[in-house]
Amino acid sequence: MESNFNPQKTPNFSIKTTTFDQPNILFTHHFTFVFHLLLICIFFTHPLPVSTQSWDGIIVTESDFQALQSFKQELIDPNGFLKSWNDSGYGACSGGWQGIKCAQGQVIVIQLPWRGLGGQITSKIGQFQALRKLSLHDNVIAGSIPKELGFIPNLRGLQLFNNRFTGSIPPALGSCPLLQTIDLSNNSLVGTIPASLANCSKLYRVNLSSNSLSGSIPIPIAKSNSIMFLALQFNKLSGVIPDSWGIEKIGVKPMFQSLTFDHNFFSGPLPVSLSKLTDLQEISVSHNQITGTVPVEFGELSKLQVIDLSYNFINGSIPTSFSNLTSLKSMNFAHNNLTGEIPTFLGEKLNLSSFNVSYNNLSGSVPTQLSSKFDSSAFVGNLDLCGYSLSTPCLPSSPPSTIPSPPSNHRGSNKLTTKEIILIAAGAVIAILLIICCILLCCLFKKRQGGRQKDAAAGGGPGGGSGGPVAGKMEPPPQVEAAGEAGGKLVHFEGTMGFTADDLLCATAEIMGKSTYGTVYKATLEDGDQVAVKRLREKITKSQREFEIEVNLIGKIRHPNLLAMRAYYLGPKGEKLLVFDYMPKGSLTTFLHARGPETPVNWLTRMQIAKGMARGLLSLHTHHNIIHGNLTSSNVLLDENINPKIADFGLSRLMTTAANSNVIATAGALGYRAPELSKLKKANTKTDIYSLGVIILELLTGKSPGEAMNGVDLPQWVASIVKEEWTNEVFDLELMKDASVIGDELLNTLKLALHCVDPSPSARPEVQLVLQQLEEIRPDAATSSGDDGGGAGPSISE
Ligand SMILES: *[C@@H]1O[C@H](CO)[C@@H](O)[C@H](O)[C@H]1NC(C)=O
Ligand SMILES: *[C@@H]1O[C@H](CO)[C@@H](O)[C@H](O)[C@H]1NC(C)=O
Ligand SMILES: *[C@@H]1O[C@H](CO)[C@@H](O)[C@H](O)[C@H]1NC(C)=O
Ligand SMILES: *[C@@H]1O[C@H](CO)[C@@H](O)[C@H](O)[C@H]1NC(C)=O
Ligand SMILES: *[C@@H]1O[C@H](CO)[C@@H](O)[C@H](O)[C@H]1NC(C)=O
Ligand SMILES: *[C@@H]1O[C@H](CO)[C@@H](O)[C@H](O)[C@H]1NC(C)=O
Ligand SMILES: *[C@@H]1O[C@H](CO)[C@@H](O)[C@H](O)[C@H]1NC(C)=O
Ligand SMILES: *[C@@H]1O[C@H](CO)[C@@H](O)[C@H](O)[C@H]1NC(C)=O
Ligand SMILES: *[C@@H]1O[C@H](CO)[C@@H](O)[C@H](O)[C@H]1NC(C)=O
């Protein structure tokens, strides 16, 4: 172990392993944003024993061994997953027993989801005194949830959803002081919600949805100041929703972010105290029996994004205070008894992406901002509402001209039956949709192109580039497509697809993500080609002249491990779009952190990604003299062969200094920023190496740097465990299966990564050396991502 890694430099933190590999706090909304995983920081208060086991493991304690035996006995294992639990306990704690993780001979994790397990959970479960996580979701386990779980002082996570548990939720669970997440959704539980759960002061995620629970919501739960997510939908809960939300206890604010109470039998009014939940982002009480009005105080919920009150008996009008809900994206008030007009602020002040007030008793005209954005099904069923479709004109003197008058009906009045309204609306909607579809997408880019754009390409039309990975030195001149007077300018680079500005602006687009620099869309062109389009935020780019000089340089860079820019577009009002290859496999972040346990990522693949990144970065640093400045796993994209491609390089050159400081700050929050950048403010090759090191650590540990490891960042966490010689504890459990074969490779890569994240910039290697060492650790077989690209020099010159 010749070592570049100096343990003296690493801080000395006491270490506890988190047991939460997938916090899974993914918010699903009605619209198609792809949200980043929101990782919740978990801080543990009590230090816990952590395994000091060597690669050979140690023997499980007698008490835990007995409990494991009963656990196996009482389960039914039709697929034989528990066959590995066959020896006298020797293998239980050394990786031989599937689904078990130990520390110091005690079981700390039992994780057996999607195994087809039946039977029931043994009452001896209480013997696992060190157990932190019990995850048995997606099986067919029946019987009751043992009250003995309440005797486990270390229990943090209980994932029993998608099973067949019966009986009631044991109130004893309230005695688990460290419990953080409890998900019992989609079982057959009955009885009431135990108020004692509110005694777990670390509990932040409670999911009891899709059971047959009855009774009302206990007041102590409403008063909780730890719970963030409370999901109670699809039960038989009833009574009035308590009015005790948002009570600040000794200066600690309530944490609720999401309350889903839909599909129950709640009655009575909406509690005003909900308005005190300052962090609330989503509330759903649809399909209940709520009466009364919508409290004006709801206008104080400044972070509210989704509100669904549909299918209740709510009356009164929509409060004008809703104009203050600037975060609101989705509003569903369908099937209630609301009266009054739709207040125009809903169209003017709010930017809603989903809206529905159908089947109420609203009157007046629909603001054009809403009627142009949402189809008539969002407004139907309000007899006195007009102006949302051709068949509901607001002026009595202007009958619809293009729609044939419907045959008179038996009522003998001018009013149409609901069926007719729907038929006519449907016809009109289909016609309008075809038109609006295109307009909407153009609106996405904020600019509707006026006239058709003329193809005034300088080089004789698009598509002239020689395909394939052409050497970076000999690009054909960029092809410029000037659009009509009102239009903008589209510039293609080598390897272009033959699209016009019109094709691009009217492509079907879907938001993939947002960053400091702008929003990324997946755009499908008319011919089915897919591209990624980055729409840069306004006022963050340099002057147009400087911008064009820089973007023309970046657009010429071609390397198998760098994401190629294919074109850019400058709109007439200064809007800027960058067009890149679309990578169907998405980013390394998603690939690594948002996958099921049944799709492991093996060491070979991880190594291939590490090497590819190093090659891409080498090309940037040595051949193009570009500092990336924002290298994160979400900026590393994967092609269909899992070859990594670094994205977003060079963009900092297009931006103002202020925008770039912003990016550096964000990188800090994400855990990829070199420590010296907090003072230095300007990225360099050594700060890029730091970020590369963090990503390699991410590949080794399977942990996201955003995930707080007891309040320290990923490099510090790894370094401190290594220092205490618990090295095997840092690696992703998945990799440990083959530890006997690849153990040395893991260790050497770990050393290299720690070298890259050395707190002292001068101690970090240059990228040539990183690549060289990675190639020494695992020599390439026939590599597909070799140095065959233009620009990337094959020689390692040190
Ligand atoms: C016990 O389990 C191990 C690990 O799965 C397996 O290799 C071994 O063959 C099993 N032994 C018996 C007797 O089933
Ligand atoms: C509930 O569990 C069943 C299997 O027990 C599964 O088929 C179904 O998809 C689950 N429902 C949800 C909403 O996850
Ligand atoms: C919560 O804990 C306190 C004391 O620790 C106890 O008095 C109380 O009964 C508990 N509440 C519930 C609902 O179990
Ligand atoms: C609760 O569980 C349901 C069904 O299993 C799931 O759809 C929902 O996303 C979960 N909600 C939270 C907040 O965990
Ligand atoms: C919006 O909020 C501001 C400040 O909190 C308040 O003064 C104003 O009255 C609110 N607007 C409405 C319509 O409630
Ligand atoms: C709707 O509200 C009106 C008064 O505004 C009331 O007369 C009517 O009974 C209500 N309908 C329902 C279904 O609650
Ligand atoms: C409204 O939201 C959409 C996405 O939901 C966004 O593209 C658009 O720029 C927003 N408009 C305004 C004026 O904020
Ligand atoms: C609609 O509201 C009016 C009063 O505003 C009321 O007279 C009427 O009964 C309501 N219609 C329904 C269907 O609730
Ligand atoms: C509005 O809600 C009604 C009733 O749930 C539904 O049929 C309709 O499709 C919805 N329309 C929109 C635009 O969401």
PDB file of C-alpha atoms and ligand atoms in Angstrom, residues 195-197 199 220, ligand 3:
ATOM      1  CA  ALA A 195     -51.275   9.047  18.361  1.00  0.00           C
ATOM      2  CA  SER A 196     -48.084   7.714  19.927  1.00  0.00           C
ATOM      3  CA  LEU A 197     -46.290   8.002  16.583  1.00  0.00           C
ATOM      4  CA  ASN A 199     -43.656  10.730  20.156  1.00  0.00           C
ATOM      5  CA  PRO A 220     -50.623  15.099  18.296  1.00  0.00           C
TER       6      PRO A 220
HETATM    7  C1  LIG B   3     -45.496  10.097  24.629  1.00  0.00           C
HETATM    8  O1  LIG B   3     -44.460  10.026  25.591  1.00  0.00           O
HETATM    9  C2  LIG B   3     -44.839  10.564  26.867  1.00  0.00           C
HETATM   10  C3  LIG B   3     -43.656  10.507  27.782  1.00  0.00           C
HETATM   11  O2  LIG B   3     -42.535  10.009  27.164  1.00  0.00           O
HETATM   12  C4  LIG B   3     -45.980   9.754  27.451  1.00  0.00           C
HETATM   13  O3  LIG B   3     -46.369  10.310  28.678  1.00  0.00           O
HETATM   14  C5  LIG B   3     -47.148   9.829  26.487  1.00  0.00           C
HETATM   15  O4  LIG B   3     -48.188   9.016  26.955  1.00  0.00           O
HETATM   16  C6  LIG B   3     -46.740   9.377  25.108  1.00  0.00           C
HETATM   17  N1  LIG B   3     -47.822   9.668  24.211  1.00  0.00           N
HETATM   18  C7  LIG B   3     -48.466   8.722  23.598  1.00  0.00           C
HETATM   19  C8  LIG B   3     -49.606   9.187  22.742  1.00  0.00           C
HETATM   20  O5  LIG B   3     -48.161   7.556  23.691  1.00  0.00           O
END
